[in-house]
Amino acid sequence: MIEAKNLGKVYTVKKKINFFRSEKEKVNAVKGLNLTIGEGEIVGLLGLNGAGKTTTIKMLSTLLNPSAGKITIDGLDAVKDAIKVKSMVNMIAGGERMLYWRLTGAQNLRYFGKLYGLSGGVLEDQIQNLLEEVGLTEASNTPVELYSKGMKQRLHIARGLINNPKYLFLDEPTLGLDAPVAKQLREMVKSLAKNQGKGILLTSHYLKEVEELCDRVYIIEKGSLILHDTPENITASVVKNYHVKIESSALSTSQQNRIKQSLTGCSIEFSEQGDSSEMQIIAPFDPTALIISVCIKESVAIQKLELKRPRLEDAILTLAKEKLA
Amino acid sequence: MWLAFSATFQRNYLVMKRAFPWSFFLGHILSGFYIIIFAYLTYFYVFKKDLSVSFSTYAGTDDYLSYVILGGLLYSFSVSLLMIASRAIITELREGTLEALLLTPSSRKGYFLGYVAQGLTRVGIEFAVITVTGYFFGLHLQNINWLSVIIVLFVLIVSTFSQALVLGSFMLYFRDTYITQNTLFVLMGLVCSITFPAHFLPEAVRWIGTIMPLTYGVDALRLVWIEGKSLSDILPYLWKMIILGIIYFPIGTFFIKRMEKYVLEKHFG
């Protein structure tokens, strides 16, 4: 298990005062963050830009040393035992970096494999398996500079798996990818966690992706943890309202009043559209069952019913609005 | 360490095969070639073979052309080596591969040695081309103590490699290669007795040469190449290079490691 306790990171940045003078300023990128990632678990790390997600991932992957707190990975200290920890973790970031463009796909994997201490038949088998898994077997001898963006990203994934890491950090892994490639990647991530037992930390701006994949989500803001729970619980605790839209046969004013009275605690708006009516209901609970029973009682023929369930995206937007307010 | 060494050697070989760094290769040969041509023309047409007594005293030889050509040869050799080793990490940073490299538990010594060993194959060709060119312009090639030449070059490589680690740290700190490296190279050209003995320089400047391995390397090489001196005659020069290497190496490795973290914070934090 990965465990981060009271994790903190302070950057010293130079602020230019004029052409000759600058002064140093301390920026708290991460403050007192507690976080765990278990084996076979996919954990999301969300936040607006500059929240401290990438810094957190870099500390967990040993690239940066924390300014405060402690990270242990299966009992090993990520700073003191960095070399052992490095062979247990890997990171995949979105974009086209972290690959040697003048080498072929197979040569890239061979190079990184050797840097992880693999060699001979074990390394070659691993390379073939990974190339097959990411669908790059045919392009294995093509220089990376000739790869498409999707192919580079798939090779990037293979590079991240070359050392068969126990824990994997994914920083915006589907950034700029086509929908089919992104879907394929999501399937792979699920399989890595559920079938191979890898612990995965995922940051992504595609919140549907986080909702689909993550068992738990940490939401950080300016380096501090503001929420931690399952995506469903976070959504339920942040977004209070359900939106229901119903198209029905024309409603009389008395019918509208009775419906209003029956749905106490809900906000209802009616609009007429020719010989039909439309109801927009906003409720702090799922009002579907109640509205259907009221419509049956009032002999209203429902032509169309749309329920918009609150999503994680709504929760993040709500949190962002609260922050701006 | 061995895996990191062989992997990096092989990787750089493949990259070089795919895109040979012609500009660096020709640039280094041309800089050696210009020194040779300049020395030749000035020797014959400006001061018309008339050397001052002090030159012979300070240089330890009357063979001016061999003196300058060997200076140019070793200057080009040293500059190439410094560039190869010092630019390794900043090149990874610029190509976006530094994070992937630092994520691995590989030996940094193996990485640098692989980088330099592969680079030496190119530097060796440059060395040979400048030597052959120098021969046609008056480089002395008789009675050379080749074993001593090899030993001088080996010690110079080790010492210069250590110096390159320090230079590489500066490059990472300033996130610049051009100004940082060329400032050093201009200084080396001036104070390391490349085209004239450093004794001609004012005392206030001359001391800079004493912290450059090239100063002792070029003096030692001239002694074994031009004067045919034995290994025991150049031992003081070898020791000075070794001591500089011993000083530069821990400083370089310490600062390179610190600078790696520094650039990761500066660049991506």
XYZ file of C-alpha atoms in Angstrom:
594
model
C 0.000 0.000 0.000
C 1.101 3.547 -0.707
C 0.649 5.816 2.246
C 1.324 9.536 2.282
C 1.109 11.254 5.652
C 1.014 15.017 6.112
C 2.666 15.406 2.754
C 3.899 18.884 1.940
C 5.897 20.541 -0.810
C 7.188 24.081 -0.755
C 8.663 25.617 -3.882
C 10.887 28.649 -3.774
C 10.156 30.889 -6.723
C 11.915 34.059 -7.740
C 9.646 37.031 -8.230
C 11.082 39.756 -10.414
C 10.799 43.205 -8.859
C 12.629 45.057 -11.618
C 15.273 44.317 -14.219
C 18.044 43.868 -11.659
C 16.239 42.765 -8.530
C 14.151 39.751 -7.665
C 12.968 38.330 -4.395
C 12.354 34.771 -3.318
C 8.851 33.671 -2.513
C 7.710 30.405 -0.922
C 4.779 28.655 -2.564
C 3.008 25.830 -0.765
C 2.168 23.495 -3.637
C 0.981 20.677 -1.338
C -0.069 21.078 2.291
C -0.631 18.304 4.848
C -1.997 15.806 2.344
C -2.942 12.328 3.587
C -3.493 9.740 0.919
C -3.550 5.961 0.498
C -3.548 3.715 -2.550
C -4.159 0.023 -2.061
C -3.260 -2.863 -4.365
C -5.800 -3.391 -7.148
C -7.372 -0.028 -6.433
C -7.847 2.902 -8.798
C -7.718 6.189 -6.938
C -8.490 9.542 -8.531
C -6.734 12.786 -7.699
C -8.748 15.788 -8.812
C -8.417 19.516 -8.576
C -8.365 22.628 -10.698
C -5.190 23.697 -12.483
C -2.425 24.438 -9.976
C -4.096 22.379 -7.249
C -0.941 20.319 -6.686
C -1.851 17.094 -8.490
C 1.295 16.808 -10.599
C 3.526 17.764 -7.666
C 1.866 15.031 -5.577
C 2.416 12.448 -8.311
C 6.046 13.498 -8.664
C 6.622 13.094 -4.948
C 4.934 9.683 -4.921
C 7.042 8.561 -7.882
C 10.303 9.746 -6.175
C 10.972 12.477 -8.743
C 10.639 15.161 -6.090
C 11.436 15.009 -2.400
C 8.667 16.166 -0.080
C 9.347 19.264 2.028
C 7.251 17.760 4.831
C 5.570 14.487 5.724
C 6.381 10.948 4.725
C 5.589 8.583 1.870
C 5.836 4.847 2.406
C 5.356 2.291 -0.335
C 4.832 -1.238 1.009
C 6.681 -0.079 4.125
C 9.622 1.436 2.231
C 10.438 5.105 2.651
C 10.148 6.826 -0.737
C 13.090 9.124 0.017
C 15.488 6.876 1.927
C 14.752 3.740 -0.119
C 14.222 5.609 -3.385
C 16.128 3.090 -5.514
C 13.996 0.147 -4.312
C 10.823 2.211 -4.621
C 11.697 3.258 -8.185
C 11.615 -0.362 -9.329
C 8.114 -0.759 -7.823
C 6.479 2.276 -9.393
C 6.157 3.961 -12.752
C 4.459 6.991 -14.214
C 2.616 7.621 -17.438
C 1.892 11.202 -18.389
C -0.217 12.528 -21.211
C 1.441 14.171 -24.191
C 4.346 13.136 -26.324
C 7.238 13.460 -23.911
C 9.254 10.750 -22.150
C 10.201 8.867 -25.331
C 13.257 8.959 -27.578
C 11.881 9.976 -30.939
C 14.875 8.790 -32.935
C 14.642 5.272 -31.561
C 12.041 2.765 -32.646
C 9.294 1.631 -30.302
C 11.098 -1.615 -29.498
C 14.425 0.198 -28.983
C 12.767 2.605 -26.547
C 11.374 -0.259 -24.515
C 14.692 -2.115 -24.635
C 16.534 0.962 -23.350
C 14.140 1.600 -20.496
C 13.947 -2.110 -19.679
C 17.722 -2.225 -19.234
C 17.607 0.863 -17.019
C 15.206 -1.113 -14.827
C 17.710 -3.960 -14.676
C 16.009 -6.301 -17.162
C 18.010 -8.138 -19.788
C 18.129 -11.104 -22.141
C 15.075 -13.257 -22.806
C 13.061 -11.785 -19.936
C 13.371 -8.301 -21.403
C 12.653 -9.404 -24.974
C 9.533 -11.336 -23.855
C 8.344 -8.334 -21.877
C 8.873 -6.052 -24.902
C 6.942 -8.370 -27.233
C 4.075 -8.786 -24.759
C 3.755 -5.059 -24.136
C 3.945 -4.161 -27.823
C 1.198 -6.696 -28.471
C -0.882 -5.409 -25.572
C -0.757 -1.812 -26.824
C -1.168 -2.840 -30.468
C 2.217 -1.677 -31.708
C 3.747 -4.988 -32.811
C 3.708 -4.018 -36.480
C 5.159 -0.569 -35.768
C 7.797 -1.862 -33.349
C 10.651 -1.169 -35.765
C 9.429 2.255 -36.859
C 11.136 5.334 -35.358
C 8.898 7.051 -32.819
C 9.151 10.355 -34.716
C 6.972 8.730 -37.387
C 4.311 7.602 -34.896
C 0.926 9.312 -34.602
C -0.009 10.932 -31.301
C -2.099 7.912 -30.312
C 0.725 5.514 -31.135
C 3.161 7.564 -29.044
C 0.758 7.506 -26.132
C 0.354 3.729 -26.445
C 4.127 3.322 -26.463
C 4.222 5.599 -23.464
C 1.919 3.164 -21.676
C 4.140 0.255 -22.630
C 7.142 2.170 -21.256
C 5.261 2.721 -18.011
C 4.665 -1.006 -17.711
C 8.118 -2.222 -18.752
C 9.210 -2.814 -15.140
C 5.897 -4.476 -14.272
C 5.280 -1.865 -11.560
C 3.160 -2.623 -8.548
C 1.912 0.958 -8.477
C 1.248 3.154 -11.454
C 0.734 6.911 -11.586
C -1.277 8.189 -14.514
C -1.103 11.932 -15.066
C -3.699 12.926 -17.679
C -3.072 9.724 -19.655
C -5.809 10.327 -22.251
C -4.894 13.946 -22.933
C -5.513 14.672 -26.608
C -6.362 11.097 -27.521
C -9.128 10.083 -29.919
C -12.219 8.590 -28.291
C -11.529 4.964 -29.383
C -7.913 5.079 -28.180
C -8.977 6.706 -24.896
C -11.616 3.995 -24.413
C -9.029 1.293 -25.083
C -6.744 2.890 -22.531
C -9.517 2.988 -19.933
C -10.161 -0.710 -20.489
C -6.478 -1.394 -20.031
C -6.327 0.637 -16.813
C -9.308 -1.270 -15.421
C -7.709 -4.564 -16.318
C -4.356 -3.580 -14.767
C -6.057 -2.878 -11.476
C -8.675 -5.598 -11.361
C -6.821 -8.468 -13.055
C -3.216 -7.694 -12.216
C -3.741 -6.077 -8.828
C -1.835 -2.894 -9.576
C -2.537 0.148 -7.445
C -3.248 3.102 -9.702
C -3.414 6.818 -9.052
C -5.150 8.741 -11.818
C -5.410 12.434 -12.506
C -7.593 13.529 -15.389
C -9.595 16.508 -16.520
C -12.065 14.096 -18.130
C -14.291 13.571 -15.128
C -16.413 10.885 -16.779
C -13.205 8.885 -17.022
C -12.548 9.335 -13.303
C -16.147 8.449 -12.483
C -15.952 5.319 -14.618
C -12.605 4.099 -13.317
C -11.991 5.256 -9.788
C -12.912 3.447 -6.589
C -12.099 6.516 -4.529
C -11.368 10.119 -5.317
C -9.292 12.765 -3.566
C -10.167 16.358 -4.396
C -7.446 18.856 -3.619
C -7.483 22.605 -3.803
C -4.373 24.773 -3.483
C -2.489 21.748 -2.237
C -4.928 20.836 0.547
C -7.382 17.976 0.638
C -10.982 19.181 0.575
C -12.861 15.945 -0.082
C -12.163 12.245 -0.112
C -14.743 9.570 -0.849
C -16.193 7.393 -3.587
C -17.255 9.333 -6.714
C -20.918 8.564 -5.879
C -20.670 9.858 -2.321
C -18.795 12.977 -3.393
C -21.441 13.711 -5.992
C -24.240 13.100 -3.506
C -22.659 15.260 -0.836
C -21.843 18.174 -3.116
C -24.606 18.221 -5.708
C -27.932 18.330 -3.933
C -30.321 18.721 -6.843
C -31.781 16.309 -9.369
C -33.154 17.699 -12.613
C -36.223 16.047 -14.225
C -37.800 17.140 -17.479
C -41.226 15.774 -18.460
C -43.140 16.293 -21.663
C -46.808 15.452 -21.239
C -50.299 16.037 -22.584
C -51.551 19.598 -22.092
C -52.068 20.528 -18.446
C -54.841 22.707 -17.107
C -54.037 25.385 -14.546
C -55.768 23.395 -11.808
C -53.731 20.306 -12.700
C -50.551 22.374 -12.550
C -51.507 23.676 -9.097
C -52.264 20.214 -7.772
C -48.984 18.859 -9.104
C -47.163 21.754 -7.445
C -48.879 20.995 -4.129
C -48.037 17.302 -4.358
C -44.337 17.942 -4.976
C -43.490 19.938 -1.905
C -39.872 20.898 -1.559
C -39.358 20.819 -5.320
C -39.093 23.698 -7.721
C -41.379 23.253 -10.756
C -41.719 25.319 -13.899
C -44.389 24.684 -16.539
C -44.349 25.723 -20.159
C -46.871 25.113 -22.927
C -45.730 23.716 -26.260
C -48.724 23.520 -28.622
C -50.989 20.734 -27.407
C -48.438 19.465 -24.911
C -46.810 20.740 -21.706
C -43.313 20.616 -20.323
C -42.384 20.404 -16.640
C -38.919 21.241 -15.348
C -38.473 19.905 -11.830
C -35.492 20.539 -9.590
C -35.479 18.471 -6.402
C -33.021 17.733 -3.594
C -33.909 14.023 -3.993
C -34.698 11.745 -6.917
C -38.339 12.780 -7.629
C -38.985 10.337 -10.494
C -41.195 7.898 -8.623
C -43.168 10.664 -6.960
C -43.809 12.631 -10.164
C -44.926 9.489 -11.993
C -47.425 8.668 -9.267
C -48.734 12.252 -9.298
C -49.109 12.170 -13.077
C -51.004 8.873 -12.898
C -53.274 10.317 -10.218
C -53.925 13.394 -12.382
C -54.413 11.249 -15.511
C -51.565 13.072 -17.261
C -50.080 11.164 -20.187
C -46.285 11.264 -19.956
C -44.742 11.449 -23.434
C -41.123 11.797 -22.415
C -39.244 11.763 -19.120
C -35.630 12.765 -18.689
C -33.787 12.432 -15.411
C -30.428 14.140 -15.161
C -28.528 12.431 -12.373
C -25.852 14.519 -10.691
C -22.405 13.611 -11.998
C -18.950 14.036 -10.567
C -18.492 16.832 -13.084
C -21.425 18.707 -11.488
C -19.785 18.225 -8.102
C -16.484 19.663 -9.304
C -18.265 22.568 -10.998
C -20.215 23.243 -7.801
C -17.014 23.184 -5.771
C -15.331 25.497 -8.262
C -18.291 27.927 -8.105
C -18.175 27.878 -4.287
C -14.468 28.616 -4.472
C -15.025 31.549 -6.851
C -17.838 32.877 -4.675
C 26.002 -0.060 -13.545
C 26.982 -2.260 -16.473
C 23.413 -2.446 -17.834
C 22.992 1.336 -17.665
C 26.392 1.727 -19.360
C 25.678 -0.685 -22.212
C 22.088 0.545 -22.638
C 23.144 4.183 -22.903
C 26.076 3.357 -25.184
C 23.781 1.407 -27.486
C 21.032 4.031 -27.387
C 23.415 6.843 -28.338
C 24.974 4.706 -31.037
C 21.542 4.095 -32.574
C 20.640 7.777 -32.334
C 23.988 8.732 -33.906
C 23.430 6.232 -36.709
C 19.995 7.680 -37.402
C 21.021 11.320 -37.140
C 24.772 11.861 -37.049
C 25.633 15.155 -35.307
C 27.447 16.538 -38.338
C 27.439 20.124 -37.091
C 29.328 19.241 -33.894
C 31.623 16.821 -35.718
C 32.620 19.290 -38.429
C 32.643 22.215 -35.992
C 35.222 20.545 -33.771
C 37.387 19.477 -36.700
C 37.200 22.973 -38.172
C 38.142 24.647 -34.873
C 41.259 22.420 -34.724
C 41.906 23.070 -38.407
C 41.651 26.872 -37.969
C 44.198 26.784 -35.140
C 46.581 24.827 -37.378
C 46.127 27.144 -40.387
C 46.448 30.275 -38.250
C 49.644 28.993 -36.628
C 51.088 27.960 -39.989
C 50.379 31.276 -41.704
C 51.580 33.466 -38.838
C 54.698 31.341 -38.331
C 55.795 31.536 -41.941
C 54.392 34.876 -43.102
C 54.079 37.117 -40.042
C 56.967 36.427 -37.704
C 58.892 34.441 -40.325
C 60.089 31.596 -38.075
C 61.593 34.107 -35.656
C 60.729 32.788 -32.193
C 61.665 34.663 -29.050
C 63.986 33.001 -26.562
C 61.298 33.215 -23.926
C 58.998 31.038 -26.083
C 61.515 28.194 -26.115
C 62.091 28.611 -22.389
C 58.419 28.573 -21.447
C 57.263 26.063 -24.084
C 60.149 23.677 -23.566
C 60.552 23.255 -27.347
C 61.576 25.145 -30.479
C 59.082 23.267 -32.631
C 56.419 25.964 -32.742
C 54.165 24.268 -35.303
C 54.017 21.001 -33.414
C 53.447 22.986 -30.225
C 50.408 24.802 -31.632
C 49.024 21.870 -33.614
C 49.132 19.634 -30.548
C 47.504 22.440 -28.575
C 44.718 22.685 -31.162
C 44.371 18.913 -31.287
C 43.969 18.527 -27.543
C 41.814 21.635 -27.232
C 39.376 20.210 -29.772
C 39.526 16.817 -28.018
C 38.842 18.369 -24.622
C 36.020 20.613 -25.885
C 34.297 17.651 -27.573
C 34.549 15.554 -24.448
C 33.282 18.359 -22.212
C 30.337 18.955 -24.523
C 29.373 15.301 -24.708
C 29.327 14.724 -20.955
C 28.075 18.096 -19.761
C 25.141 18.302 -22.184
C 23.811 14.813 -21.411
C 21.256 15.730 -18.752
C 20.209 19.063 -20.222
C 19.599 17.301 -23.545
C 17.311 14.839 -21.742
C 15.533 17.829 -20.213
C 15.077 19.522 -23.582
C 13.896 16.351 -25.291
C 11.416 15.679 -22.487
C 12.982 12.386 -21.435
C 14.570 13.483 -18.155
C 11.609 12.443 -16.024
C 11.485 8.989 -17.612
C 15.217 8.596 -16.990
C 15.048 9.773 -13.374
C 12.123 7.451 -12.688
C 14.388 4.453 -13.261
C 16.615 3.004 -10.535
C 19.563 2.962 -12.958
C 23.121 3.921 -12.051
C 23.894 7.503 -13.019
C 27.597 6.634 -13.281
C 26.784 3.899 -15.772
C 24.624 6.319 -17.716
C 27.355 8.974 -17.948
C 30.088 6.462 -18.741
C 27.971 4.958 -21.521
C 27.308 8.436 -22.859
C 30.994 9.390 -22.818
C 32.269 6.047 -24.115
C 29.975 6.272 -27.119
C 30.894 9.926 -27.639
C 34.582 8.999 -27.585
C 34.142 6.980 -30.766
C 33.237 10.250 -32.514
C 35.929 12.225 -30.685
C 38.472 9.585 -31.739
C 37.630 10.182 -35.408
C 37.940 13.945 -34.904
C 41.319 13.395 -33.208
C 42.576 11.264 -36.089
C 41.401 13.747 -38.749
C 43.086 16.701 -36.988
C 46.297 14.698 -36.436
C 46.527 13.769 -40.125
C 45.747 17.366 -41.150
C 48.343 18.626 -38.668
C 50.965 16.323 -40.156
C 50.689 18.126 -43.501
C 51.228 21.455 -41.739
C 54.295 20.424 -39.784
C 53.151 18.256 -36.868
C 56.063 16.179 -35.647
C 55.227 12.446 -35.830
C 58.611 10.797 -35.228
C 59.934 9.189 -32.040
C 56.617 9.472 -30.269
C 56.180 7.535 -27.066
C 52.723 6.146 -27.968
C 52.157 4.338 -24.667
C 52.742 7.585 -22.813
C 50.428 9.410 -25.258
C 47.681 6.901 -24.517
C 48.212 7.242 -20.761
C 48.104 11.065 -20.984
C 44.898 10.898 -23.023
C 43.312 8.399 -20.611
C 44.076 10.515 -17.542
C 42.895 13.629 -19.383
C 39.620 11.876 -20.309
C 38.950 10.914 -16.686
C 39.802 14.358 -15.382
C 37.878 16.204 -18.100
C 34.862 13.955 -17.519
C 34.853 15.064 -13.864
C 35.128 18.683 -14.938
C 32.227 18.127 -17.369
C 29.966 17.072 -14.487
C 30.561 20.453 -12.849
C 29.959 22.224 -16.169
C 26.770 20.180 -16.629
C 25.524 21.381 -13.221
C 26.008 24.996 -14.296
C 24.170 24.285 -17.547
C 21.226 22.841 -15.623
C 21.193 25.768 -13.200
C 21.210 28.374 -15.959
C 19.217 26.130 -18.304
C 21.620 27.174 -21.009
C 24.308 25.380 -22.938
C 25.625 27.904 -25.433
C 26.803 30.765 -23.195
C 27.885 28.502 -20.317
C 30.020 26.138 -22.406
C 31.483 28.823 -24.651
C 32.525 30.984 -21.702
C 34.546 28.040 -20.422
C 35.915 27.162 -23.869
C 37.092 30.717 -24.536
C 38.841 30.749 -21.157
C 40.423 27.375 -21.886
C 41.680 28.652 -25.235
C 43.270 31.595 -23.502
C 44.811 30.183 -20.322
C 45.629 26.528 -21.103
C 48.745 27.130 -23.267
C 46.978 26.161 -26.462
C 48.655 28.506 -28.943
C 51.171 30.208 -26.654
C 52.655 29.438 -23.216
C 50.444 30.661 -20.393
C 53.526 32.314 -18.857
C 53.033 35.171 -21.304
C 49.771 36.011 -19.522
C 49.538 38.302 -16.485
C 49.697 36.491 -13.166
C 46.137 37.589 -12.340
C 44.789 35.521 -15.250
C 47.250 32.667 -15.356
C 45.941 30.981 -12.199
C 42.732 30.041 -14.042
C 44.780 27.632 -16.125
C 45.864 25.772 -12.996
C 42.293 24.533 -12.388
C 41.902 23.207 -15.939
C 42.981 19.601 -16.604
C 43.672 20.616 -20.205
C 46.624 22.799 -19.104
C 48.492 19.802 -17.697
C 47.264 17.447 -20.415
C 48.572 19.601 -23.231
C 51.934 20.180 -21.503
C 52.335 16.455 -20.848
C 51.311 15.513 -24.379
C 53.840 17.907 -25.891
C 56.597 16.454 -23.770
C 55.909 12.858 -24.804
C 54.971 13.703 -28.404
C 57.503 16.321 -29.423
C 60.356 15.738 -27.004
C 59.879 11.963 -26.628
C 60.014 12.187 -22.825
C 59.295 9.154 -20.697
C 56.360 8.562 -18.385
C 58.394 9.449 -15.296
C 59.093 12.898 -16.776
C 55.404 13.700 -17.023
C 54.328 12.198 -13.698
C 53.809 15.622 -12.042
C 51.399 16.579 -14.855
C 49.533 13.291 -14.549
C 49.209 13.751 -10.790
C 47.857 17.263 -11.201
C 45.207 15.983 -13.639
C 44.320 13.140 -11.277
C 44.019 15.529 -8.316
C 41.784 17.863 -10.336
C 39.673 14.862 -11.315
C 39.413 13.790 -7.670
C 38.276 17.306 -6.719
C 35.848 17.804 -9.611
C 34.207 14.374 -9.485
C 32.464 14.572 -6.078
C 31.585 18.226 -6.636
C 30.121 17.392 -10.054
C 28.132 14.339 -8.928
C 26.766 16.201 -5.887
C 25.647 19.232 -7.874
C 24.337 17.249 -10.849
C 22.017 15.347 -8.481
C 20.885 18.580 -6.844
C 20.381 20.273 -10.189
C 18.293 17.361 -11.485
C 15.796 17.951 -8.674
C 16.106 21.701 -9.159
C 15.159 21.596 -12.831
C 12.290 19.204 -12.164
C 10.877 21.702 -9.691
C 11.607 24.708 -11.880
C 10.429 23.210 -15.119
C 7.450 21.159 -14.197
C 6.530 21.948 -10.619
